[in-house]
Short mmCIF file of C-alpha atoms and ligand atoms in Angstrom, two decimals:
data_model
loop_
_atom_site.label_atom_id
_atom_site.label_comp_id
_atom_site.label_asym_id
_atom_site.label_seq_id
_atom_site.Cartn_x
_atom_site.Cartn_y
_atom_site.Cartn_z
CA MET K 112 -13.49 19.11 -11.56
CA LYS K 113 -16.79 17.40 -10.65
CA ILE K 114 -17.24 13.69 -12.25
CA GLN K 115 -21.04 13.66 -12.92
CA THR K 116 -21.01 10.01 -14.86
CA PRO K 117 -19.48 7.44 -12.44
CA TYR K 118 -17.80 4.12 -13.78
CA ILE K 119 -19.88 1.27 -12.25
CA PHE K 120 -17.85 -1.59 -10.83
CA ASP K 121 -20.49 -4.23 -10.62
CA ILE K 122 -24.13 -5.00 -10.88
CA LYS K 123 -25.35 -7.62 -8.42
CA ARG K 124 -28.42 -9.68 -9.07
CA TYR K 125 -30.56 -11.40 -6.60
CA SER K 126 -29.16 -9.72 -3.71
CA ILE K 127 -30.73 -10.19 -0.54
CA ASN K 128 -28.56 -8.15 1.99
CA ASP K 129 -29.34 -4.45 0.44
CA GLY K 130 -32.51 -3.86 1.43
CA PRO K 131 -35.89 -5.79 1.81
CA GLY K 132 -36.65 -8.17 -0.74
CA ILE K 133 -35.18 -9.39 -3.60
CA ARG K 134 -33.10 -6.41 -5.31
CA ILE K 135 -30.78 -5.29 -8.07
CA THR K 136 -27.59 -3.53 -6.63
CA ILE K 137 -25.40 -0.96 -8.64
CA PHE K 138 -22.09 -0.36 -7.25
CA PHE K 139 -20.71 3.05 -8.37
CA LYS K 140 -16.98 3.64 -8.02
CA GLY K 141 -15.68 6.39 -6.09
CA CYS K 142 -15.74 7.07 -1.90
CA PRO K 143 -14.77 9.65 0.07
CA LEU K 144 -13.89 7.63 2.77
CA HIS K 145 -10.89 5.22 3.24
CA CYS K 146 -11.74 2.73 5.47
CA LEU K 147 -9.01 0.12 6.82
CA TRP K 148 -11.38 -2.83 6.20
CA CYS K 149 -13.22 -1.79 3.25
CA HIS K 150 -14.78 -5.01 1.67
CA ASN K 151 -15.27 -3.16 -2.14
CA PRO K 152 -11.59 -1.81 -2.31
CA GLU K 153 -12.40 -1.23 -6.00
CA GLY K 154 -15.20 1.22 -5.00
CA ILE K 155 -12.79 3.69 -3.31
CA THR K 156 -10.95 5.50 -6.41
CA PRO K 157 -13.51 6.74 -8.82
CA GLU K 158 -11.57 5.72 -11.98
CA ARG K 159 -11.01 2.56 -13.89
CA GLU K 160 -8.65 0.20 -12.66
CA LYS K 161 -6.90 -3.03 -13.57
CA MET K 162 -7.49 -6.28 -11.65
CA TYR K 163 -5.27 -9.55 -11.77
CA ALA K 164 -5.96 -12.59 -10.27
CA ILE K 165 -2.74 -14.96 -10.46
CA ASN K 166 -5.06 -18.18 -9.83
CA LYS K 167 -6.23 -17.62 -13.22
CA CYS K 168 -3.87 -16.84 -15.25
CA ILE K 169 -2.64 -19.65 -17.55
CA GLY K 170 0.39 -17.75 -18.37
CA CYS K 171 -0.12 -17.47 -22.32
CA GLY K 172 1.39 -14.08 -22.35
CA TYR K 173 -1.13 -12.67 -24.69
CA CYS K 174 -1.71 -9.58 -22.44
CA ILE K 175 2.25 -8.68 -22.61
CA ASP K 176 2.15 -8.92 -26.39
CA LYS K 177 -0.84 -6.77 -26.60
CA CYS K 178 0.54 -4.09 -24.62
CA GLU K 179 1.82 -0.69 -26.44
CA ASN K 180 3.49 0.63 -23.48
CA GLU K 181 5.53 -2.46 -22.08
CA ALA K 182 4.04 -2.28 -18.76
CA LEU K 183 3.47 -6.06 -18.25
CA SER K 184 6.28 -8.50 -17.58
CA LYS K 185 6.23 -12.05 -16.67
CA THR K 186 8.02 -12.98 -13.00
CA LYS K 187 7.49 -16.02 -10.52
CA ASP K 188 4.60 -14.14 -9.14
CA GLY K 189 2.84 -14.21 -12.23
CA ILE K 190 2.33 -11.07 -14.70
CA LEU K 191 3.55 -7.86 -13.23
CA THR K 192 2.05 -4.31 -14.39
CA SER K 193 4.40 -1.31 -14.15
CA LYS K 194 2.14 1.88 -12.51
CA GLU K 195 4.50 4.10 -14.33
CA ASN K 196 3.75 2.60 -18.08
CA CYS K 197 0.12 1.76 -17.78
CA ILE K 198 -2.31 3.83 -18.72
CA ILE K 199 -5.24 1.65 -17.87
CA CYS K 200 -6.56 1.54 -21.76
CA GLY K 201 -7.65 -2.11 -21.28
CA LYS K 202 -6.20 -3.62 -24.23
CA CYS K 203 -4.37 -6.50 -22.39
CA THR K 204 -7.97 -7.49 -20.22
CA ASP K 205 -9.25 -7.62 -24.03
CA VAL K 206 -7.37 -10.60 -24.98
CA CYS K 207 -6.87 -12.64 -21.38
CA PRO K 208 -8.75 -15.88 -22.20
CA SER K 209 -9.17 -16.80 -18.89
CA LYS K 210 -10.29 -13.21 -17.09
CA ALA K 211 -7.53 -13.51 -15.29
CA MET K 212 -6.61 -9.64 -16.09
CA GLU K 213 -10.17 -7.56 -15.96
CA MET K 214 -10.68 -3.93 -15.88
CA SER K 215 -12.89 -2.67 -13.12
CA GLY K 216 -15.22 -0.02 -13.88
CA ARG K 217 -17.42 0.56 -16.76
CA ARG K 218 -19.37 3.96 -17.80
CA TRP K 219 -23.08 3.24 -18.22
CA THR K 220 -25.50 5.27 -19.63
CA LYS K 221 -28.75 5.89 -17.39
CA ALA K 222 -30.94 4.15 -20.48
CA GLU K 223 -28.54 1.32 -20.33
CA LEU K 224 -28.84 0.82 -16.47
CA MET K 225 -32.66 1.18 -16.15
CA LYS K 226 -32.71 -1.75 -19.23
CA GLU K 227 -30.72 -3.81 -16.55
CA ILE K 228 -32.75 -2.67 -13.73
CA LYS K 229 -36.14 -3.54 -15.33
CA LYS K 230 -34.69 -6.91 -16.58
CA GLU K 231 -35.24 -7.68 -12.84
CA THR K 232 -38.60 -6.34 -12.12
CA LEU K 233 -40.44 -9.65 -12.14
CA LEU K 234 -38.39 -11.02 -9.45
CA ILE K 235 -38.34 -7.80 -7.68
CA ASP K 236 -42.29 -7.40 -7.56
CA SER K 237 -42.67 -10.84 -6.66
CA SER K 238 -40.44 -10.49 -3.61
CA GLU K 239 -40.90 -6.88 -2.88
CA GLY K 240 -37.69 -6.15 -3.79
CA GLY K 241 -36.30 -3.06 -5.69
CA VAL K 242 -32.99 -1.66 -6.42
CA THR K 243 -30.41 -0.53 -4.13
CA PHE K 244 -27.64 1.99 -5.38
CA CYS K 245 -24.44 1.62 -3.37
CA GLY K 246 -20.13 2.21 -3.84
CA GLY K 247 -18.44 3.37 -3.08
CA GLU K 248 -20.52 6.40 -2.71
CA PRO K 249 -23.46 7.14 -4.87
CA LEU K 250 -23.74 10.72 -3.47
CA LEU K 251 -20.96 11.61 -5.16
CA TYR K 252 -22.88 11.63 -8.32
CA PRO K 253 -26.22 13.45 -7.30
CA GLU K 254 -27.62 14.36 -10.52
CA PHE K 255 -26.79 10.93 -12.24
CA LEU K 256 -28.12 9.04 -8.90
CA PHE K 257 -31.37 11.56 -9.07
CA ASP K 258 -32.36 11.02 -12.27
CA MET K 259 -31.96 7.24 -11.85
CA LEU K 260 -33.81 7.35 -8.58
CA ARG K 261 -36.63 9.13 -10.29
CA GLU K 262 -36.86 7.18 -13.40
CA CYS K 263 -36.98 4.04 -11.46
CA GLY K 264 -39.62 5.68 -9.28
CA GLU K 265 -41.62 6.63 -12.33
CA GLU K 266 -41.59 2.50 -12.87
CA ASP K 267 -42.77 1.86 -9.44
CA ILE K 268 -39.39 0.15 -8.30
CA HIS K 269 -38.86 0.72 -4.68
CA ARG K 270 -35.28 2.72 -4.26
CA ALA K 271 -32.89 2.26 -1.48
CA VAL K 272 -29.58 4.32 -1.36
CA ASP K 273 -26.72 2.89 0.63
CA THR K 274 -24.30 5.73 1.76
CA THR K 275 -21.86 7.00 4.25
CA LEU K 276 -23.85 10.14 4.22
CA PHE K 277 -20.57 12.12 3.87
CA ALA K 278 -22.04 14.79 1.82
CA SER K 279 -23.75 18.05 1.54
CA TRP K 280 -27.40 18.30 3.33
CA ASP K 281 -28.86 19.90 0.38
CA VAL K 282 -27.46 16.71 -1.73
CA ILE K 283 -29.02 14.43 0.46
CA GLU K 284 -32.24 16.45 1.08
CA LYS K 285 -32.65 16.22 -2.63
CA ILE K 286 -31.99 12.64 -3.33
CA ALA K 287 -34.43 12.11 -0.56
CA THR K 288 -37.37 13.16 -2.16
CA GLU K 289 -36.89 10.06 -4.86
CA THR K 290 -35.37 7.38 -2.01
CA ASP K 291 -37.59 5.03 -0.23
CA LEU K 292 -35.35 3.80 2.06
CA PHE K 293 -31.59 4.80 3.04
CA LEU K 294 -29.13 2.43 4.32
CA VAL K 295 -26.60 4.28 6.57
CA ASP K 296 -23.00 3.32 7.37
CA LEU K 297 -22.14 4.20 11.00
CA LYS K 298 -18.65 3.46 12.21
CA VAL K 299 -16.63 4.92 15.14
CA MET K 300 -18.44 7.75 17.45
CA ASP K 301 -14.68 8.93 18.64
CA ASP K 302 -13.72 11.55 15.89
CA ALA K 303 -10.14 11.06 15.86
CA LYS K 304 -10.49 7.39 15.41
CA HIS K 305 -13.01 7.74 12.74
CA LYS K 306 -10.22 10.19 10.88
CA LYS K 307 -7.64 7.62 11.55
CA TYR K 308 -9.26 4.52 10.05
CA THR K 309 -11.55 6.30 7.61
CA GLY K 310 -9.75 9.05 6.62
CA VAL K 311 -12.21 11.88 7.49
CA SER K 312 -13.84 13.11 10.44
CA ASN K 313 -17.41 11.93 11.44
CA ARG K 314 -18.80 15.01 12.15
CA LEU K 315 -21.02 15.65 9.10
CA ILE K 316 -21.80 12.25 9.00
CA LEU K 317 -23.28 12.30 12.72
CA GLU K 318 -25.03 15.75 11.67
CA ASN K 319 -26.87 14.36 8.46
CA ILE K 320 -27.81 11.43 10.58
CA LYS K 321 -29.52 13.81 12.86
CA LYS K 322 -31.38 15.77 9.95
CA LEU K 323 -32.26 12.93 7.61
CA SER K 324 -34.13 11.28 11.05
CA GLY K 325 -35.85 14.55 11.61
CA HIS K 326 -36.81 14.66 7.99
CA GLY K 327 -39.24 11.75 7.92
CA SER K 328 -37.03 9.67 5.32
CA ARG K 329 -37.28 6.41 6.15
CA PHE K 330 -33.42 4.57 7.27
CA LEU K 331 -31.73 2.03 8.30
CA ILE K 332 -28.28 1.94 10.15
CA ARG K 333 -25.51 -0.80 9.23
CA ILE K 334 -22.62 -1.03 11.52
CA PRO K 335 -19.50 -2.98 10.56
CA LEU K 336 -18.76 -4.89 14.05
CA ILE K 337 -14.69 -4.96 14.03
CA GLU K 338 -12.62 -6.16 17.43
CA GLY K 339 -9.80 -3.78 17.43
CA ILE K 340 -11.73 -0.89 15.87
CA ASN K 341 -15.61 -0.21 17.31
CA ALA K 342 -16.61 -3.31 19.05
CA ASP K 343 -15.17 -2.18 22.54
CA LYS K 344 -18.00 -1.24 24.63
CA GLU K 345 -17.30 2.27 25.30
CA ASN K 346 -17.85 2.40 21.52
CA LEU K 347 -20.90 0.21 21.38
CA ILE K 348 -22.70 2.28 23.82
CA GLU K 349 -21.78 5.76 22.45
CA SER K 350 -23.33 4.28 18.86
CA ALA K 351 -26.66 3.18 20.91
CA ASP K 352 -27.01 6.44 22.85
CA PHE K 353 -26.82 8.40 19.59
CA LEU K 354 -29.07 6.49 17.88
CA ALA K 355 -31.67 6.38 20.59
CA SER K 356 -31.50 9.92 21.16
CA LEU K 357 -32.69 10.61 17.26
CA PRO K 358 -35.64 12.53 16.63
CA CYS K 359 -36.53 9.14 14.49
CA LYS K 360 -35.06 5.95 15.38
CA PRO K 361 -33.50 3.95 12.78
CA GLU K 362 -36.08 0.80 11.24
CA VAL K 363 -33.37 -1.46 12.37
CA ILE K 364 -29.42 -1.64 13.21
CA ASN K 365 -27.74 -4.10 11.30
CA LEU K 366 -24.69 -5.24 12.97
CA LEU K 367 -22.22 -6.66 10.56
CA PRO K 368 -19.35 -8.65 11.99
CA TYR K 369 -16.00 -8.18 10.52
CA HIS K 370 -14.39 -10.52 7.72
CA ASP K 371 -11.39 -9.84 5.95
CA ILE K 372 -12.71 -11.17 2.45
CA ALA K 373 -11.07 -8.02 1.14
CA LYS K 374 -7.81 -9.39 1.19
CA GLY K 375 -7.99 -10.85 -2.16
CA LYS K 376 -9.45 -8.06 -3.82
CA HIS K 377 -6.67 -5.64 -2.91
CA LYS K 378 -4.01 -8.60 -3.60
CA ARG K 379 -5.85 -8.53 -7.44
CA LEU K 380 -5.59 -4.38 -7.46
CA GLY K 381 -2.28 -4.72 -6.50
CA SER K 382 -2.87 -2.42 -3.89
CA GLU K 383 -2.21 -2.87 0.13
CA TYR K 384 -4.94 -4.43 2.87
CA ASN K 385 -5.23 -2.63 6.14
CA SER K 386 -2.15 -0.42 4.99
CA GLY K 387 -2.31 1.52 8.76
CA ARG K 388 -1.22 -2.14 10.30
CA VAL K 389 -4.40 -1.66 12.54
CA ALA K 390 -4.68 -5.07 14.44
CA MET K 391 -8.67 -5.99 13.38
CA SER K 392 -10.30 -9.20 13.86
CA GLU K 393 -13.80 -10.59 13.67
CA PRO K 394 -15.86 -10.22 17.13
CA SER K 395 -15.93 -12.80 19.53
CA GLU K 396 -19.31 -14.42 20.60
CA ASP K 397 -19.14 -12.65 23.71
CA THR K 398 -18.86 -9.14 21.82
CA LYS K 399 -21.85 -9.86 19.80
CA LYS K 400 -24.04 -10.85 22.48
CA MET K 401 -22.97 -7.57 24.56
CA ALA K 402 -23.70 -5.08 21.23
CA LEU K 403 -27.00 -7.15 20.54
CA GLU K 404 -27.89 -6.14 24.17
CA ILE K 405 -26.32 -2.65 24.29
CA PHE K 406 -28.63 -1.79 21.60
CA ALA K 407 -31.49 -3.57 22.33
CA GLU K 408 -31.48 -2.25 26.10
CA ARG K 409 -32.23 1.15 24.38
CA GLY K 410 -35.49 0.28 22.74
CA LEU K 411 -33.77 -0.07 19.45
CA GLU K 412 -34.48 -2.98 16.98
CA VAL K 413 -31.57 -4.52 16.47
CA VAL K 414 -30.17 -7.74 14.18
CA LEU K 415 -26.81 -9.65 13.57
CA GLY K 416 -26.16 -9.38 10.08
CA GLY K 417 -28.49 -8.58 7.02
S1 SF4 G 516 -4.23 -1.66 -19.50
FE1 SF4 G 516 -3.23 -0.96 -21.40
S2 SF4 G 516 -1.33 0.10 -20.91
FE2 SF4 G 516 -1.90 -1.24 -19.26
S3 SF4 G 516 -0.75 -2.85 -19.16
FE3 SF4 G 516 -2.95 -3.12 -20.27
S4 SF4 G 516 -2.39 -2.88 -22.72
FE4 SF4 G 516 -0.77 -1.92 -21.22
S1 SF4 G 517 -3.36 -12.87 -20.82
FE1 SF4 G 517 -4.51 -13.32 -19.04
S2 SF4 G 517 -3.98 -15.45 -18.84
FE2 SF4 G 517 -2.83 -15.17 -20.49
S3 SF4 G 517 -0.81 -14.31 -19.17
FE3 SF4 G 517 -1.94 -12.28 -19.59
S4 SF4 G 517 -3.07 -12.70 -17.49
FE4 SF4 G 517 -2.37 -14.37 -17.63
#
């Protein structure tokens, strides 16, 4: 069944890394990819989830008393949730005094979201910023996204969509009519590796990057730079050659050095980080330098971070 209304798992204000200026970034839950290094693991499943942070837990036991399904128990590792018994009703989180237990994901109506976005218009206008829709994968909800983009456009708010482009071209083409800038992820060029590390083939993504480039849409490319995954010379050259061959070049390529901040989030979700046990690490200074050179040599605008 197609889900039309996303759960939103975060709304980030004063964001300076999701497009030009100061932005408000809306995070949609649900993603067709399962990247091993994903920084937002709470954005993978489209459903609501419960998160638990033991360091915030004061051990009061209110959550256990509240649960009607006997899903919670006190252990030496804090409060444990039985996945079999928990129906994700959220009642335990309502009574948690320290926010150690929280729900991730809330449905917002379009009107509610617009109200949140409009609260930021002063800052957005003064910084030439805007709104960015990301996730997860916002293209999973084309109708909701389209309506939000159109309404922001009517308010003269700059609109960016942060996406994997793992979607049908029909969807992308329609969304492009109401998008000022796409932030497109590029991960690994080798299809077998892409499948292994993200769960899906990259063919559709590469095809869509080519189409988007030929379509006249403004876009930039974001590449996570991960030793052990994609920071080898061969992949960097293949990525740079591909981007340099596009009919219209990306405005900039952001190389984003890997870090493992998602570990803590996985712990709070009760899920496993890097389930594939792939050796991933931050790129060395030499690797970063090599990567910058490879893209720059092909006439591409490239920066570290962003
Ligand atoms: S979300 Fe509901 S079912 Fe799950 S542990 Fe909390 S109160 Fe119990
Ligand atoms: S209600 Fe919150 S603080 Fe109290 S035991 Fe449960 S998770 Fe910990």
